[in-house]
Amino acid sequence: MHSTSHSVIAWGCRYRAPIKLSFSYLTPRHLHRRTRELSLPTVAVFSTSTISSGCRLPNRHFTGNSLFSRMEIMRRTVLSHLISMLFYVSKQRIWTGGGINKNNEMLDHLQRYGVIKSKKTAEVMKSIDRALFVPEGASPYVDSPVQIGYNATISAPHMHATCLELLQNNLKPGMHALDVGSGTGYLTACFAVMVGPQGRAVGVEHIPELVDSSIVNIQKSAAAQLLKEGILSMHAGDGRLGWPQFAPYDAIHVGAAASEIPEALIEQLKPGGRLVIPVGNIFQDLKVVDKNMDGSLSVRSETSVRYVPLTSREAQLRGE
Ligand code: SAH
């Protein structure tokens, strides 16, 4: 088995980068340095220049070429700072989720921050409204996991997006996809829409109540017809054993962290197929396992993550 470990930056850190702007606003020079150090996404760089342009304004006009009086320049400078501040505050609100009240806004945000890069991921996440899968009373578009009962959570939108990005080439029309620890059914529904009527999307979840509620969720979503036609199916069972009936799979996603990669999932992966699975206990890595055409495996770590454990139903219900 060939194993490559790429440098791992905690996704949370990368994604929370705009928080730095609060300091940066006051010290634009630091911002530029931080921007480079952290390789902030484009939107952060954009807001940087917006903010710092306010700071540069006086120098340009004090050269003597200005039509404005010094008072006018001062007024405009203050105004410009205020606008920058407002711009920052409104972005911060969107960031923390208070302003994200629509699925599309959440997606715009994920695209702007470079989490969603492909049209395919954007399209499928647009077609499956996250609100249908998040328990009532919770904020569906905030970028954080949400408790769904039974010591389980629906993953954060950026994790769903990351996994869809990693698997998109193995979720082409006609392909087979398996979602282990399918929870709310959100990702299984996305998989079904991507593989389409010629394909097959299978969810396996070991809490029967969650299987039932995931079916109800999917019935309200854009994947309802695929569920009705049996192209998408949700099953109660131990996902560590995969779901041999529809194997081999082009894509396997595991939504809970395994201490080791289950052998059955490797066996049920098609040559050319890809498995995305969080591995580890306290420290977990999202592993990308590619089965080569000769049956050998290539494994790499995508990023460090925090998932609930892939375990037995009893252990999960005890909260272990
Ligand atoms: N992708 C899902 C993640 C749910 S959390 C979503 O976003 O909705 C992880 C899920 O894995 C939980 O629902 C948990 O019950 C399930 N799980 C944990 N161990 C399992 C196992 N051995 N077999 C099947 N499901 C398992």
XYZ file of C-alpha atoms and ligand atoms in Angstrom:
346
model
C 0.000 0.000 0.000
C 1.387 3.327 -1.011
C 0.787 6.053 1.497
C 1.463 9.759 1.065
C 0.764 12.260 3.788
C 0.128 15.769 2.540
C 0.524 18.758 4.785
C -2.616 19.044 6.812
C -4.146 22.354 7.729
C -7.170 22.145 9.989
C -10.064 22.957 7.762
C -11.626 25.084 10.454
C -8.599 27.366 10.520
C -8.564 27.837 6.805
C -12.254 28.430 6.667
C -12.345 30.836 9.584
C -9.670 33.025 8.043
C -11.829 36.163 7.701
C -11.845 36.530 11.495
C -8.331 37.882 11.058
C -9.833 40.858 9.301
C -10.912 42.386 12.587
C -7.276 42.903 13.517
C -6.304 43.633 9.993
C -8.719 46.445 9.671
C -6.790 48.331 12.287
C -3.397 47.346 10.964
C -3.563 46.923 7.221
C 0.120 46.157 6.899
C -0.240 43.196 9.229
C -3.165 42.082 7.190
C -1.103 41.844 4.047
C 1.491 39.798 5.873
C -1.131 37.526 7.427
C -2.866 37.183 4.089
C 0.297 35.820 2.560
C 1.108 33.575 5.506
C -2.317 32.007 5.616
C -2.992 31.952 1.870
C -6.365 33.436 2.503
C -9.058 32.771 -0.048
C -9.740 35.344 -2.753
C -12.656 36.935 -0.986
C -10.525 37.763 2.017
C -7.890 39.341 -0.212
C -10.618 41.302 -1.924
C -11.947 42.698 1.320
C -8.380 43.493 2.369
C -7.886 45.790 -0.555
C -11.276 47.339 0.044
C -10.295 48.110 3.582
C -6.796 49.306 2.905
C -7.870 51.549 0.029
C -9.532 53.695 2.660
C -6.229 54.000 4.459
C -4.359 55.024 1.332
C -6.762 57.745 0.331
C -5.176 60.706 2.212
C -1.697 60.190 0.793
C -2.881 60.300 -2.755
C -4.782 63.505 -2.278
C -2.214 65.276 -0.150
C 0.108 65.338 -3.160
C -1.555 68.599 -4.179
C -3.347 67.353 -7.274
C -6.614 67.008 -5.475
C -9.726 68.980 -6.207
C -10.810 68.383 -2.638
C -10.032 70.517 0.303
C -8.197 68.984 3.235
C -11.482 68.944 5.207
C -13.248 67.198 2.383
C -10.486 64.606 2.211
C -10.718 64.025 5.952
C -14.473 63.629 5.665
C -14.112 61.151 2.815
C -11.415 59.246 4.645
C -13.610 58.835 7.721
C -16.529 57.873 5.490
C -14.404 55.365 3.653
C -13.303 53.794 6.961
C -16.892 53.606 8.074
C -17.956 51.907 4.839
C -15.093 49.435 5.185
C -16.134 48.737 8.758
C -19.765 48.191 7.751
C -18.635 45.952 4.911
C -16.605 43.951 7.382
C -19.387 43.726 9.955
C -21.926 42.564 7.374
C -19.487 39.931 6.118
C -18.888 38.823 9.672
C -22.620 38.327 10.139
C -22.863 36.196 7.029
C -19.871 34.333 8.340
C -21.428 33.436 11.659
C -24.578 32.379 9.903
C -27.055 34.992 11.092
C -27.320 36.341 7.580
C -27.271 33.007 5.810
C -30.906 32.190 5.522
C -30.949 30.674 2.112
C -29.315 27.583 0.689
C -27.926 29.547 -2.249
C -26.289 32.125 -0.021
C -24.571 29.328 1.877
C -23.326 27.973 -1.434
C -22.115 31.373 -2.638
C -20.173 31.583 0.567
C -18.615 28.133 0.165
C -17.716 28.989 -3.422
C -16.181 32.332 -2.516
C -14.012 30.669 0.107
C -12.837 28.065 -2.368
C -14.446 25.099 -0.589
C -16.638 24.432 -3.612
C -14.596 24.604 -6.777
C -16.606 22.600 -9.254
C -19.882 23.380 -10.945
C -21.059 19.832 -10.207
C -20.772 20.217 -6.437
C -22.416 23.651 -6.534
C -25.273 22.352 -8.669
C -26.032 19.318 -6.550
C -25.867 21.270 -3.282
C -28.175 23.838 -4.836
C -30.657 21.149 -5.805
C -30.745 19.521 -2.353
C -31.880 22.064 0.241
C -29.985 21.448 3.470
C -32.937 22.771 5.516
C -34.902 19.601 4.678
C -32.285 17.512 6.497
C -31.634 19.628 9.596
C -33.916 19.167 12.619
C -36.477 21.887 13.154
C -35.292 24.754 15.288
C -31.648 24.405 14.231
C -30.012 26.767 11.738
C -29.549 24.766 8.564
C -27.161 27.121 6.764
C -24.659 27.828 9.516
C -21.351 26.201 8.806
C -21.290 23.779 11.684
C -22.494 20.252 12.443
C -25.969 19.959 13.997
C -27.094 17.335 16.537
C -29.631 14.914 15.067
C -30.079 12.714 18.151
C -28.605 9.286 19.022
C -25.184 10.935 19.528
C -25.000 11.716 15.826
C -24.754 14.941 13.840
C -25.361 16.158 10.330
C -21.935 17.226 9.105
C -21.099 20.887 8.526
C -21.803 22.210 5.005
C -18.086 22.666 4.275
C -17.466 18.975 5.063
C -20.300 17.889 2.767
C -18.880 20.149 0.069
C -15.342 18.843 0.615
C -16.455 15.213 0.295
C -18.508 15.949 -2.823
C -15.515 17.703 -4.361
C -13.276 14.728 -3.587
C -15.755 12.220 -4.993
C -17.202 14.099 -7.956
C -15.281 12.135 -10.597
C -16.644 8.927 -9.067
C -20.207 10.199 -9.023
C -20.787 10.443 -12.752
C -24.105 9.382 -14.284
C -24.496 5.606 -14.128
C -21.981 5.075 -11.324
C -22.559 3.306 -7.989
C -22.126 5.154 -4.693
C -22.246 3.989 -1.083
C -22.749 6.338 1.879
C -21.809 4.676 5.179
C -23.214 6.378 8.290
C -25.775 8.115 6.125
C -27.406 9.884 9.110
C -29.861 12.447 7.737
C -29.467 11.152 4.173
C -28.203 14.514 2.872
C -25.113 13.179 1.113
C -26.849 10.018 -0.111
C -29.432 12.272 -1.771
C -26.654 14.335 -3.373
C -24.976 11.148 -4.613
C -28.258 9.914 -6.109
C -28.797 13.161 -8.017
C -25.236 12.992 -9.351
C -25.291 9.344 -10.480
C -28.798 9.791 -11.878
C -31.399 7.266 -12.998
C -28.830 4.910 -14.565
C -26.775 4.814 -11.372
C -27.205 3.584 -7.840
C -26.913 5.380 -4.485
C -26.995 3.378 -1.267
C -27.114 4.679 2.305
C -26.283 2.482 5.306
C -26.980 3.696 8.828
C -27.055 1.594 12.004
C -29.701 3.625 13.898
C -33.032 2.466 12.404
C -34.811 5.647 13.582
C -32.320 7.726 11.608
C -32.871 5.555 8.537
C -36.614 6.219 8.823
C -36.200 9.962 9.272
C -33.663 10.123 6.426
C -36.272 8.571 4.122
C -38.778 11.225 5.182
C -36.160 13.926 4.516
C -35.323 12.559 1.082
C -39.005 12.277 0.153
C -39.249 16.077 0.496
C -36.120 16.688 -1.572
C -35.111 16.739 -5.227
C -34.009 13.104 -4.848
C -37.557 11.886 -3.993
C -38.195 10.392 -7.413
C -34.898 8.487 -7.373
C -35.872 7.042 -3.991
C -39.255 6.035 -5.354
C -37.655 4.315 -8.326
C -35.247 2.413 -6.070
C -32.159 4.052 -7.563
C -31.578 5.498 -4.125
C -32.053 3.126 -1.179
C -31.537 3.577 2.549
C -30.713 0.590 4.756
C -30.344 -0.158 8.461
C -27.165 -2.062 9.189
C -23.549 -2.014 10.250
C -21.850 0.111 7.620
C -18.450 -1.343 8.464
C -19.605 -4.311 6.395
C -20.515 -2.078 3.464
C -23.511 -3.109 1.380
C -22.448 -6.020 -0.847
C -25.719 -6.184 -2.788
C -24.871 -3.226 -5.026
C -21.067 -3.539 -4.980
C -18.634 -2.794 -6.481
C -18.838 0.948 -5.889
C -17.198 3.783 -7.790
C -17.529 6.015 -4.731
C -17.695 5.168 -1.041
C -18.127 7.858 1.586
C -17.952 7.209 5.309
C -19.548 9.835 7.542
C -18.061 8.593 10.825
C -14.441 8.164 11.928
C -13.018 4.637 11.782
C -10.050 3.552 13.876
C -8.949 1.546 10.833
C -10.237 1.375 7.286
C -12.774 -1.504 7.224
C -11.624 -4.317 4.960
C -15.138 -4.847 3.529
C -15.170 -1.296 2.179
C -11.876 -1.846 0.367
C -13.239 -5.084 -1.089
C -16.421 -3.388 -2.295
C -14.499 -0.565 -3.993
C -14.261 -0.913 -7.771
C -10.811 -0.655 -9.422
C -10.696 3.043 -10.322
C -12.995 3.742 -7.375
C -12.440 6.161 -4.497
C -13.162 5.847 -0.791
C -13.282 8.968 1.407
C -13.137 8.112 5.095
C -12.177 9.896 8.306
C -9.637 7.766 10.176
C -8.426 8.183 13.751
C -9.684 8.585 17.262
C -8.894 11.924 18.928
C -6.836 13.108 15.958
C -8.553 12.228 12.733
C -7.547 12.614 9.115
C -9.865 12.565 6.154
C -8.268 9.828 4.041
C -8.681 9.548 0.308
C -8.185 5.948 -0.807
C -7.955 5.268 -4.536
C -8.111 1.703 -5.807
C -5.857 1.480 -8.832
C -6.747 -0.641 -11.842
C -4.344 -3.377 -10.680
C -6.142 -3.506 -7.332
C -3.401 -1.709 -5.379
C -4.306 1.260 -3.187
C -3.088 4.844 -3.034
C -3.870 6.584 0.237
C -3.443 10.225 1.158
C -4.640 12.519 3.917
C -6.746 15.426 2.743
C -7.185 17.371 5.970
C -7.636 16.901 9.700
C -11.252 16.517 10.776
C -13.548 15.811 13.716
C -16.271 13.192 13.184
C -18.370 10.979 15.469
C -16.918 7.438 15.662
C -17.740 4.590 13.306
C -18.637 2.078 15.959
C -21.285 -0.362 17.148
C -24.826 0.883 17.726
C -24.583 0.022 21.436
C -21.338 1.939 21.918
C -22.754 4.953 20.106
C -25.918 5.008 22.186
C -23.793 4.781 25.352
C -21.938 7.822 24.029
C -18.586 6.061 23.676
N -23.206 12.146 6.558
C -24.112 12.104 7.672
C -23.271 11.979 8.908
C -24.025 11.548 10.090
S -23.005 11.392 11.537
C -24.901 13.399 7.662
O -24.306 14.423 7.367
O -26.094 13.392 7.963
C -22.372 9.789 11.355
C -23.397 8.717 11.276
O -22.716 7.472 11.276
C -24.347 8.671 12.451
O -25.644 8.799 11.983
C -24.092 7.312 13.088
O -25.278 6.746 13.609
C -23.542 6.539 11.917
N -22.724 5.372 12.267
C -21.729 5.266 13.183
N -21.225 4.032 13.187
C -21.907 3.323 12.232
C -21.833 1.985 11.763
N -20.987 1.096 12.273
N -22.664 1.633 10.779
C -23.566 2.503 10.248
N -23.684 3.762 10.664
C -22.853 4.186 11.630
